[in-house]
């Protein structure tokens, strides 16, 4: 995510089919179950996410009418029980649930705020794969988060854009909406003919009839729910490829010239960060939507009013490795997303703008707002995207580089996303990985730059 400019600065289909087929019937039923936890006790969002199960796949079938703002949806969720379940929760904000089934049998539905509790006909055994289908509809909410940013479902003149960091994805589909529970996605969207519907991953079937067009998108690599997106409107869509053959799917209002640089920048970042972790890349550009930020929505970053520039594009592409493929274990680990993406901007300025990384470091060091709190310990949920998470986080990485040398540092840049590819990792995981890779104790770096409460006497670069 880049908040700085406008704000503070501002064979997978076969496996899925087998999973869906194998989870029907009563093979997962047993006794002695207990309700799953209604929340994962994240340090900043304790009620976000749910305990007792691990989602493997979301199949979302949606229909949207821009004129009325009404969304109709069916969420078909394949999950594995991590405990014996007598009941379990889904996160969903605002929309009305019309009914639910678990393994084909009607489930009792109880709604309280953003929590939907489902009680299946019989307990789900620990370790069983089970299938939940939820039917819902309504006018999706636009959520104002703790920082004052708008997320969730953002309506436009001819459609809408769904953005999810940190909690906005709860506004348009039910699920386990914590970054620690990643899953694959299949999104089918029906909209009035003449509009486009663009989501993550790769386009599949497209059909038009009766004045409506249905679009299908598949994301075969695991994705945290906050990275899911859907853009509906009159976009110009285009597909190109990188030199290495990665498809680049873009959707934009107009045709910004910068779109043509995506393949080049993707290849440049892959040289430093390792192989691109997803099956496709691209961007959604809607200069008419003033969301207040750009967002690294997986494989297809979103850029709104005033955010589509080269440096921000580099930032959001870098997130595909740092934040998307390697996602935070909790929202306390947000600096691991933003530090790497900010450091990618510094590297870009050096390689393309003749501005040494040291100069970017010195500028960040001089900015008072970067010292408001330690990047690994934001004081509140409103601070998880604050300046220290970006600027001071990038300074932490540069101090590591100075401590271990370029050879070990660039080995970390490539090795870290490879070690946790399509998984989750914490700050503690990163500290351990860097010290093991470099063969050095970096306690002084961590104590001073990552966790220290004040600004050091001088940059010492």
CSV table of C-alpha atoms in Angstrom, one decimal:
chain,number,residue,atom,x,y,z
A,1,UNK,CA,0.0,0.0,0.0
A,2,UNK,CA,1.2,3.5,-0.7
A,3,UNK,CA,-0.5,6.1,1.5
A,4,UNK,CA,2.1,8.8,1.3
A,5,UNK,CA,1.5,10.8,-1.8
A,6,UNK,CA,-2.2,11.6,-1.2
A,7,UNK,CA,-2.1,11.2,2.6
A,8,UNK,CA,0.4,11.2,5.4
A,9,UNK,CA,3.0,11.8,2.8
A,10,UNK,CA,0.8,9.8,1.2
A,11,UNK,CA,-2.9,-29.9,-12.7
A,12,UNK,CA,-4.5,-26.4,-9.6
A,13,UNK,CA,-8.0,-26.8,-11.1
A,14,UNK,CA,-7.9,-30.6,-10.8
A,15,UNK,CA,-6.9,-30.4,-7.2
A,16,UNK,CA,-9.6,-27.9,-6.4
A,17,UNK,CA,-12.2,-30.1,-8.2
A,18,UNK,CA,-11.1,-33.0,-6.1
A,19,UNK,CA,-11.3,-31.0,-2.9
A,20,UNK,CA,-14.8,-29.8,-3.7
A,21,UNK,CA,-16.0,-33.3,-4.6
A,22,UNK,CA,-14.3,-34.9,-1.6
A,23,UNK,CA,-15.8,-32.7,1.0
A,24,UNK,CA,-19.5,-33.4,0.4
A,25,UNK,CA,-21.6,-35.9,2.3
A,26,UNK,CA,-21.3,-36.6,6.1
A,27,UNK,CA,-17.7,-38.0,6.0
A,28,UNK,CA,-16.5,-35.0,8.1
A,29,UNK,CA,-19.2,-35.4,10.8
A,30,UNK,CA,-18.6,-36.5,14.4
A,31,UNK,CA,-19.3,-35.6,17.9
A,32,UNK,CA,-17.7,-33.7,20.7
A,33,UNK,CA,-17.2,-30.4,18.8
A,34,UNK,CA,-16.9,-26.9,20.2
A,35,UNK,CA,-17.5,-23.5,18.6
A,36,UNK,CA,-14.6,-22.0,16.8
A,37,UNK,CA,-13.3,-18.7,18.1
A,38,UNK,CA,-14.9,-15.5,16.9
A,39,UNK,CA,-11.7,-13.7,16.3
A,40,UNK,CA,-8.0,-14.5,16.1
A,41,UNK,CA,-6.8,-12.0,18.7
A,42,UNK,CA,-4.8,-10.0,16.3
A,43,UNK,CA,-3.0,-7.3,18.3
A,44,UNK,CA,-4.8,-4.5,16.4
A,45,UNK,CA,-8.0,-6.3,15.2
A,46,UNK,CA,-8.8,-8.9,17.8
A,47,UNK,CA,-12.2,-9.8,16.3
A,48,UNK,CA,-10.9,-10.2,12.7
A,49,UNK,CA,-10.6,-13.7,11.4
A,50,UNK,CA,-12.0,-16.8,13.0
A,51,UNK,CA,-10.7,-19.9,14.8
A,52,UNK,CA,-11.3,-23.6,14.2
A,53,UNK,CA,-10.8,-23.8,10.4
A,54,UNK,CA,-8.4,-23.0,7.6
A,55,UNK,CA,-10.0,-21.9,4.3
A,56,UNK,CA,-8.5,-23.5,1.2
A,57,UNK,CA,-10.7,-22.0,-1.5
A,58,UNK,CA,-13.3,-19.3,-2.2
A,59,UNK,CA,-15.7,-19.7,-5.1
A,60,UNK,CA,-17.6,-16.4,-5.3
A,61,UNK,CA,-20.6,-16.0,-7.7
A,62,UNK,CA,-21.7,-12.4,-7.8
A,63,UNK,CA,-24.1,-10.1,-9.7
A,64,UNK,CA,-23.9,-6.3,-9.4
A,65,UNK,CA,-26.3,-3.6,-10.5
A,66,UNK,CA,-24.6,-0.2,-10.5
A,67,UNK,CA,-27.8,1.7,-10.9
A,68,UNK,CA,-29.1,0.5,-7.5
A,69,UNK,CA,-25.8,-0.5,-5.9
A,70,UNK,CA,-27.2,-3.9,-5.1
A,71,UNK,CA,-24.9,-6.9,-4.9
A,72,UNK,CA,-26.2,-10.5,-4.9
A,73,UNK,CA,-23.7,-13.2,-4.0
A,74,UNK,CA,-23.1,-16.9,-3.3
A,75,UNK,CA,-19.9,-17.8,-1.4
A,76,UNK,CA,-18.8,-21.4,-1.8
A,77,UNK,CA,-16.0,-21.9,0.8
A,78,UNK,CA,-13.9,-25.0,1.1
A,79,UNK,CA,-12.1,-25.3,4.4
A,80,UNK,CA,-10.3,-27.8,6.7
A,81,UNK,CA,-11.3,-28.0,10.3
A,82,UNK,CA,-8.4,-27.5,12.7
A,83,UNK,CA,-10.6,-28.6,15.6
A,84,UNK,CA,-13.8,-30.5,16.1
A,85,UNK,CA,-16.4,-27.9,15.3
A,86,UNK,CA,-20.0,-27.6,16.6
A,87,UNK,CA,-20.2,-24.1,15.1
A,88,UNK,CA,-17.9,-21.6,13.4
A,89,UNK,CA,-17.9,-17.9,12.4
A,90,UNK,CA,-17.5,-15.9,9.2
A,91,UNK,CA,-16.7,-12.2,9.0
A,92,UNK,CA,-19.2,-10.2,7.0
A,93,UNK,CA,-20.0,-6.5,7.2
A,94,UNK,CA,-23.5,-5.2,6.5
A,95,UNK,CA,-24.9,-7.6,3.9
A,96,UNK,CA,-27.9,-9.8,4.6
A,97,UNK,CA,-27.4,-13.6,4.8
A,98,UNK,CA,-30.4,-15.5,3.3
A,99,UNK,CA,-29.2,-19.0,4.1
A,100,UNK,CA,-26.3,-21.3,4.4
A,101,UNK,CA,-25.4,-25.0,4.1
A,102,UNK,CA,-22.5,-27.1,5.4
A,103,UNK,CA,-21.7,-30.1,3.3
A,104,UNK,CA,-25.1,-29.8,1.6
A,105,UNK,CA,-27.2,-29.7,4.8
A,106,UNK,CA,-28.9,-26.5,6.0
A,107,UNK,CA,-27.0,-24.7,8.8
A,108,UNK,CA,-28.5,-22.5,11.5
A,109,UNK,CA,-27.4,-18.9,11.0
A,110,UNK,CA,-27.0,-16.3,13.7
A,111,UNK,CA,-25.9,-12.7,13.0
A,112,UNK,CA,-24.3,-10.3,15.4
A,113,UNK,CA,-22.7,-7.2,13.9
A,114,UNK,CA,-19.9,-8.3,11.5
A,115,UNK,CA,-19.9,-11.9,12.8
A,116,UNK,CA,-22.0,-14.6,11.2
A,117,UNK,CA,-22.2,-17.8,13.2
A,118,UNK,CA,-23.1,-21.0,11.4
A,119,UNK,CA,-24.1,-24.2,13.3
A,120,UNK,CA,-24.1,-27.2,11.0
A,121,UNK,CA,-26.5,-30.1,11.4
A,122,UNK,CA,-23.8,-32.3,12.9
A,123,UNK,CA,-20.3,-31.5,14.2
A,124,UNK,CA,-17.4,-31.3,11.8
A,125,UNK,CA,-14.5,-33.6,12.8
A,126,UNK,CA,-11.1,-32.2,13.3
A,127,UNK,CA,-9.0,-32.6,10.1
A,128,UNK,CA,-12.1,-32.9,7.9
A,129,UNK,CA,-12.4,-30.9,4.7
A,130,UNK,CA,-15.9,-29.3,4.6
A,131,UNK,CA,-17.8,-27.1,2.2
A,132,UNK,CA,-19.9,-24.1,3.3
A,133,UNK,CA,-22.3,-22.2,0.9
A,134,UNK,CA,-23.6,-18.8,1.9
A,135,UNK,CA,-26.3,-16.9,0.0
A,136,UNK,CA,-26.3,-13.1,0.6
A,137,UNK,CA,-27.2,-9.8,-0.9
A,138,UNK,CA,-27.5,-6.0,-0.2
A,139,UNK,CA,-25.7,-2.8,-0.7
A,140,UNK,CA,-22.1,-3.3,0.2
A,141,UNK,CA,-20.6,-0.9,2.7
A,142,UNK,CA,-17.9,1.7,2.3
A,143,UNK,CA,-15.8,1.3,5.5
A,144,UNK,CA,-13.8,4.2,7.0
A,145,UNK,CA,-10.8,2.5,8.7
A,146,UNK,CA,-8.9,3.6,11.8
A,147,UNK,CA,-6.7,5.9,9.7
A,148,UNK,CA,-9.6,7.7,8.1
A,149,UNK,CA,-9.2,6.0,4.7
A,150,UNK,CA,-12.1,4.6,2.7
A,151,UNK,CA,-12.1,0.9,1.9
A,152,UNK,CA,-14.6,-1.9,1.3
A,153,UNK,CA,-17.0,-1.2,-1.6
A,154,UNK,CA,-16.3,2.2,-3.3
A,155,UNK,CA,-19.0,3.1,-5.8
A,156,UNK,CA,-18.1,5.0,-9.0
A,157,UNK,CA,-20.3,6.7,-11.6
A,158,UNK,CA,-20.7,3.4,-13.6
A,159,UNK,CA,-19.7,0.7,-11.2
A,160,UNK,CA,-17.5,0.1,-8.1
A,161,UNK,CA,-14.1,-0.9,-6.8
A,162,UNK,CA,-13.6,-3.3,-3.9
A,163,UNK,CA,-10.5,-2.6,-1.8
A,164,UNK,CA,-9.7,-4.5,1.4
A,165,UNK,CA,-6.8,-3.4,3.5
A,166,UNK,CA,-7.1,-4.0,6.4
A,167,UNK,CA,-10.8,-5.0,6.9
A,168,UNK,CA,-12.6,-3.9,3.7
A,169,UNK,CA,-12.9,-7.3,2.2
A,170,UNK,CA,-15.6,-8.1,4.8
A,171,UNK,CA,-17.9,-5.7,2.9
A,172,UNK,CA,-18.4,-7.9,-0.1
A,173,UNK,CA,-17.9,-11.6,0.8
A,174,UNK,CA,-18.1,-13.7,3.9
A,175,UNK,CA,-14.9,-15.5,5.1
A,176,UNK,CA,-12.0,-15.7,7.4
A,177,UNK,CA,-10.7,-12.2,6.9
A,178,UNK,CA,-7.3,-12.3,8.6
A,179,UNK,CA,-4.1,-12.3,6.5
A,180,UNK,CA,-2.9,-15.5,8.3
A,181,UNK,CA,-5.6,-17.5,6.4
A,182,UNK,CA,-4.8,-17.5,2.7
A,183,UNK,CA,-6.7,-19.3,0.1
A,184,UNK,CA,-7.2,-19.7,-3.7
A,185,UNK,CA,-10.1,-17.8,-5.4
A,186,UNK,CA,-12.5,-18.3,-8.3
A,187,UNK,CA,-14.6,-15.1,-8.8
A,188,UNK,CA,-17.5,-15.0,-11.3
A,189,UNK,CA,-19.2,-11.6,-11.7
A,190,UNK,CA,-22.2,-10.7,-13.8
A,191,UNK,CA,-22.7,-7.0,-14.7
A,192,UNK,CA,-24.6,-5.0,-17.3
A,193,UNK,CA,-23.4,-5.4,-20.8
A,194,UNK,CA,-20.8,-2.8,-21.8
A,195,UNK,CA,-19.1,-2.9,-18.4
A,196,UNK,CA,-15.9,-4.7,-17.5
A,197,UNK,CA,-15.4,-6.7,-14.2
A,198,UNK,CA,-11.8,-7.2,-13.3
A,199,UNK,CA,-10.4,-9.2,-10.4
A,200,UNK,CA,-7.2,-10.9,-9.4
A,201,UNK,CA,-5.4,-13.7,-11.2
A,202,UNK,CA,-6.2,-14.9,-14.7
A,203,UNK,CA,-9.3,-14.4,-16.8
A,204,UNK,CA,-11.3,-17.5,-17.7
A,205,UNK,CA,-14.7,-17.7,-19.3
A,206,UNK,CA,-16.6,-14.6,-20.5
A,207,UNK,CA,-20.1,-14.7,-21.9
A,208,UNK,CA,-22.8,-12.1,-22.8
A,209,UNK,CA,-26.5,-12.6,-23.1
A,210,UNK,CA,-29.7,-10.9,-22.2
A,211,UNK,CA,-28.0,-7.6,-21.7
A,212,UNK,CA,-25.5,-8.9,-19.1
A,213,UNK,CA,-21.9,-10.0,-19.3
A,214,UNK,CA,-20.4,-12.6,-16.9
A,215,UNK,CA,-16.6,-12.5,-16.2
A,216,UNK,CA,-14.6,-15.2,-14.5
A,217,UNK,CA,-11.2,-14.8,-12.8
A,218,UNK,CA,-9.1,-17.5,-11.1
A,219,UNK,CA,-6.3,-17.0,-8.6
A,220,UNK,CA,-4.4,-20.3,-8.3
A,221,UNK,CA,-1.9,-19.0,-5.8
A,222,UNK,CA,-2.9,-18.4,-2.2
A,223,UNK,CA,-4.1,-14.9,-1.4
A,224,UNK,CA,-4.9,-13.1,1.8
A,225,UNK,CA,-8.5,-11.7,1.7
A,226,UNK,CA,-7.4,-8.1,2.1
A,227,UNK,CA,-5.6,-8.4,-1.3
A,228,UNK,CA,-8.7,-9.5,-3.2
A,229,UNK,CA,-10.2,-6.9,-5.5
A,230,UNK,CA,-13.0,-6.4,-7.9
A,231,UNK,CA,-13.3,-3.4,-10.3
A,232,UNK,CA,-16.5,-2.8,-12.3
A,233,UNK,CA,-16.8,-0.1,-14.8
A,234,UNK,CA,-16.0,1.1,-18.3
A,235,UNK,CA,-12.3,0.2,-18.4
A,236,UNK,CA,-10.1,-0.3,-21.3
A,237,UNK,CA,-8.5,-3.7,-20.9
A,238,UNK,CA,-5.3,-5.0,-22.5
A,239,UNK,CA,-3.0,-8.0,-22.2
A,240,UNK,CA,0.7,-7.9,-22.9
A,241,UNK,CA,3.6,-10.1,-21.7
A,242,UNK,CA,7.0,-9.6,-20.0
A,243,UNK,CA,10.2,-10.7,-21.7
A,244,UNK,CA,10.0,-13.9,-19.7
A,245,UNK,CA,6.4,-14.6,-20.8
A,246,UNK,CA,4.4,-13.5,-17.7
A,247,UNK,CA,0.9,-12.2,-18.8
A,248,UNK,CA,0.2,-8.6,-17.8
A,249,UNK,CA,-3.5,-7.8,-17.6
A,250,UNK,CA,-4.4,-4.1,-17.3
A,251,UNK,CA,-7.6,-2.2,-16.9
A,252,UNK,CA,-7.7,1.5,-17.0
A,253,UNK,CA,-9.8,4.5,-17.8
A,254,UNK,CA,-8.0,5.9,-20.7
A,255,UNK,CA,-4.6,4.5,-21.6
A,256,UNK,CA,-1.9,5.9,-19.3
A,257,UNK,CA,1.5,5.6,-21.0
A,258,UNK,CA,3.1,4.3,-17.8
A,259,UNK,CA,1.1,1.0,-18.2
A,260,UNK,CA,3.6,0.1,-21.0
A,261,UNK,CA,6.4,0.1,-18.4
A,262,UNK,CA,4.9,-2.7,-16.2
A,263,UNK,CA,6.7,-5.5,-18.1
A,264,UNK,CA,10.1,-3.7,-17.9
A,265,UNK,CA,9.7,-2.9,-14.2
A,266,UNK,CA,8.5,-6.4,-13.4
A,267,UNK,CA,11.7,-7.8,-15.0
A,268,UNK,CA,13.9,-5.3,-13.2
A,269,UNK,CA,12.4,-6.2,-9.8
A,270,UNK,CA,12.6,-10.0,-10.5
A,271,UNK,CA,16.4,-9.6,-11.0
A,272,UNK,CA,16.7,-8.3,-7.4
A,273,UNK,CA,13.9,-10.1,-5.6
A,274,UNK,CA,13.8,-13.5,-7.4
A,275,UNK,CA,11.3,-15.1,-9.7
A,276,UNK,CA,7.9,-13.3,-9.8
A,277,UNK,CA,5.6,-15.3,-7.5
A,278,UNK,CA,2.4,-15.2,-9.4
A,279,UNK,CA,0.9,-16.5,-12.7
A,280,UNK,CA,0.1,-13.0,-14.0
A,281,UNK,CA,0.7,-9.3,-13.3
A,282,UNK,CA,-1.0,-6.1,-14.2
A,283,UNK,CA,-2.8,-3.0,-12.8
A,284,UNK,CA,-6.2,-1.4,-12.4
A,285,UNK,CA,-6.0,2.4,-12.9
A,286,UNK,CA,-9.0,4.6,-12.1
A,287,UNK,CA,-8.0,8.2,-11.9
A,288,UNK,CA,-11.6,9.2,-11.1
A,289,UNK,CA,-11.7,7.3,-7.8
A,290,UNK,CA,-10.1,9.2,-5.0
A,291,UNK,CA,-9.5,6.4,-2.5
A,292,UNK,CA,-6.6,8.3,-1.0
A,293,UNK,CA,-4.0,5.6,-1.7
A,294,UNK,CA,-2.7,3.0,-4.1
A,295,UNK,CA,-3.0,-0.7,-3.0
A,296,UNK,CA,-1.1,-3.8,-3.8
A,297,UNK,CA,-4.1,-6.0,-4.6
A,298,UNK,CA,-2.6,-9.3,-5.6
A,299,UNK,CA,-1.3,-9.6,-9.2
A,300,UNK,CA,-3.3,-6.5,-10.1
A,301,UNK,CA,-2.4,-3.4,-8.0
A,302,UNK,CA,-5.0,-0.6,-7.8
A,303,UNK,CA,-4.2,3.1,-8.5
A,304,UNK,CA,-6.7,5.9,-7.9
A,305,UNK,CA,-6.6,9.6,-8.2
A,306,UNK,CA,-3.1,11.0,-8.3
A,307,UNK,CA,-1.3,7.8,-7.4
A,308,UNK,CA,-0.2,6.3,-10.8
A,309,UNK,CA,3.4,7.4,-11.1
A,310,UNK,CA,6.6,5.3,-11.7
A,311,UNK,CA,7.8,5.3,-8.1
A,312,UNK,CA,4.4,4.2,-6.7
A,313,UNK,CA,4.1,1.5,-9.4
A,314,UNK,CA,7.5,0.2,-8.4
A,315,UNK,CA,6.3,0.2,-4.7
A,316,UNK,CA,3.1,-1.8,-5.5
A,317,UNK,CA,4.9,-4.3,-7.8
A,318,UNK,CA,7.5,-4.9,-5.0
A,319,UNK,CA,4.6,-5.9,-2.7
A,320,UNK,CA,3.9,-8.9,-4.9
A,321,UNK,CA,6.9,-10.4,-3.3
A,322,UNK,CA,6.8,-8.6,0.1
A,323,UNK,CA,3.3,-8.6,1.5
A,324,UNK,CA,1.4,-10.7,-1.1
A,325,UNK,CA,3.5,-13.8,-1.5
A,326,UNK,CA,5.0,-13.4,2.0
A,327,UNK,CA,2.1,-12.1,4.0
A,328,UNK,CA,2.2,-10.8,7.5
A,329,UNK,CA,1.5,-13.2,10.3
A,330,UNK,CA,-0.4,-10.4,12.1
A,331,UNK,CA,-1.0,-6.7,11.4
A,332,UNK,CA,1.8,-5.9,13.8
A,333,UNK,CA,4.1,-7.2,11.0
A,334,UNK,CA,3.0,-4.6,8.5
A,335,UNK,CA,6.4,-3.0,8.4
A,336,UNK,CA,7.7,-6.1,6.6
A,337,UNK,CA,5.4,-5.2,3.7
A,338,UNK,CA,6.1,-1.5,3.5
A,339,UNK,CA,9.8,-1.4,4.3
A,340,UNK,CA,10.7,-3.6,1.3
A,341,UNK,CA,8.3,-1.8,-1.0
A,342,UNK,CA,9.8,1.6,0.1
A,343,UNK,CA,13.4,0.2,-0.3
A,344,UNK,CA,12.4,-0.8,-3.8
A,345,UNK,CA,11.6,2.8,-4.5
A,346,UNK,CA,15.1,3.8,-3.2
A,347,UNK,CA,16.7,1.2,-5.5
A,348,UNK,CA,14.6,2.5,-8.4
A,349,UNK,CA,15.7,6.1,-7.8
A,350,UNK,CA,19.3,4.9,-7.8
A,351,UNK,CA,19.1,2.8,-10.9
A,352,UNK,CA,16.8,5.1,-13.0
A,353,UNK,CA,17.3,8.5,-11.4
A,354,UNK,CA,20.9,8.6,-10.3
A,355,UNK,CA,19.9,9.2,-6.7
A,356,UNK,CA,22.0,7.1,-4.4
A,357,UNK,CA,20.2,5.0,-1.8
A,358,UNK,CA,22.2,6.8,0.8
A,359,UNK,CA,20.6,10.0,-0.2
A,360,UNK,CA,17.1,8.5,0.2
A,361,UNK,CA,18.1,7.1,3.6
A,362,UNK,CA,19.4,10.6,4.7
A,363,UNK,CA,16.1,12.2,3.6
A,364,UNK,CA,14.1,9.6,5.5
A,365,UNK,CA,16.3,10.1,8.6
A,366,UNK,CA,15.7,13.8,8.5
A,367,UNK,CA,11.9,13.5,8.4
A,368,UNK,CA,10.5,13.9,11.9
A,369,UNK,CA,7.4,11.9,11.3
A,370,UNK,CA,9.5,8.7,10.7
A,371,UNK,CA,10.4,8.7,14.4
A,372,UNK,CA,6.9,8.8,15.9
A,373,UNK,CA,7.1,5.1,17.0
A,374,UNK,CA,9.2,1.9,16.2
A,375,UNK,CA,8.1,0.4,12.9
A,376,UNK,CA,7.7,-3.1,14.5
A,377,UNK,CA,5.5,-1.8,17.2
A,378,UNK,CA,2.8,0.7,16.0
A,379,UNK,CA,0.9,2.0,19.1
A,380,UNK,CA,-2.6,1.6,17.7
A,381,UNK,CA,-4.5,0.2,14.7
A,382,UNK,CA,-4.6,3.7,13.3
A,383,UNK,CA,-0.8,3.6,13.0
A,384,UNK,CA,-0.2,0.4,11.1
A,385,UNK,CA,0.3,2.4,7.9
A,386,UNK,CA,2.0,5.3,9.6
A,387,UNK,CA,5.2,6.9,8.2
A,388,UNK,CA,7.6,4.9,10.5
A,389,UNK,CA,6.3,1.7,9.0
A,390,UNK,CA,7.4,3.0,5.6
A,391,UNK,CA,10.4,5.3,6.0
A,392,UNK,CA,11.9,4.0,9.2
A,393,UNK,CA,11.2,0.5,8.0
A,394,UNK,CA,13.3,1.1,4.9
A,395,UNK,CA,16.0,2.6,7.1
A,396,UNK,CA,16.1,-0.7,9.1
A,397,UNK,CA,16.8,-2.6,5.8
A,398,UNK,CA,19.5,-0.2,4.9
A,399,UNK,CA,21.1,-0.6,8.3
A,400,UNK,CA,21.0,-4.3,7.8
A,401,UNK,CA,22.7,-3.8,4.4
A,402,UNK,CA,25.5,-1.8,6.0
A,403,UNK,CA,26.0,-4.3,8.8
A,404,UNK,CA,26.2,-7.4,6.6
A,405,UNK,CA,27.4,-6.1,3.3
A,406,UNK,CA,25.9,-6.1,-0.2
A,407,UNK,CA,26.4,-9.8,-1.0
A,408,UNK,CA,24.5,-11.0,2.1
A,409,UNK,CA,21.9,-8.3,1.9
A,410,UNK,CA,20.9,-9.0,-1.7
A,411,UNK,CA,20.9,-12.7,-0.8
A,412,UNK,CA,18.3,-11.8,1.9
A,413,UNK,CA,16.3,-9.8,-0.7
A,414,UNK,CA,15.9,-12.9,-2.8
A,415,UNK,CA,15.9,-15.5,-0.1
A,416,UNK,CA,13.3,-14.1,2.2
A,417,UNK,CA,10.4,-14.2,-0.3
A,418,UNK,CA,11.6,-17.6,-1.5
A,419,UNK,CA,11.7,-19.1,2.1
A,420,UNK,CA,8.1,-18.0,2.8
A,421,UNK,CA,6.6,-18.2,-0.7
A,422,UNK,CA,2.8,-18.1,-0.6
A,423,UNK,CA,2.9,-18.2,3.2
A,424,UNK,CA,3.0,-15.9,6.3
A,425,UNK,CA,5.8,-14.7,8.4
A,426,UNK,CA,6.4,-12.5,11.4
A,427,UNK,CA,9.0,-10.0,12.5
A,428,UNK,CA,10.6,-12.7,14.7
A,429,UNK,CA,10.9,-14.9,11.6
A,430,UNK,CA,12.6,-12.1,9.7
A,431,UNK,CA,15.1,-11.4,12.4
A,432,UNK,CA,16.0,-15.0,12.7
A,433,UNK,CA,16.3,-15.4,8.9
A,434,UNK,CA,18.6,-12.4,8.4
A,435,UNK,CA,20.9,-13.4,11.2
A,436,UNK,CA,21.1,-17.0,10.0
A,437,UNK,CA,21.7,-15.9,6.4
A,438,UNK,CA,24.3,-13.3,7.3
A,439,UNK,CA,25.9,-15.4,10.1
A,440,UNK,CA,25.9,-12.4,12.4
A,441,UNK,CA,24.2,-11.2,15.5
A,442,UNK,CA,22.4,-7.9,14.6
A,443,UNK,CA,21.0,-7.1,18.1
A,444,UNK,CA,22.3,-3.5,17.9
A,445,UNK,CA,20.5,-2.9,14.6
A,446,UNK,CA,17.2,-4.3,15.8
A,447,UNK,CA,17.4,-2.6,19.2
A,448,UNK,CA,18.2,0.8,17.7
A,449,UNK,CA,16.4,0.9,14.4
A,450,UNK,CA,13.6,-1.5,14.6
A,451,UNK,CA,12.5,-1.3,18.2
A,452,UNK,CA,14.2,1.9,19.5
A,453,UNK,CA,12.0,4.6,20.8
A,454,UNK,CA,14.0,7.6,19.6
A,455,UNK,CA,16.0,8.9,16.8
A,456,UNK,CA,19.7,8.0,17.0
A,457,UNK,CA,22.2,10.8,17.4
A,458,UNK,CA,23.1,10.6,13.7
A,459,UNK,CA,22.5,8.4,10.7
A,460,UNK,CA,26.0,6.9,10.9
A,461,UNK,CA,25.9,5.9,7.2
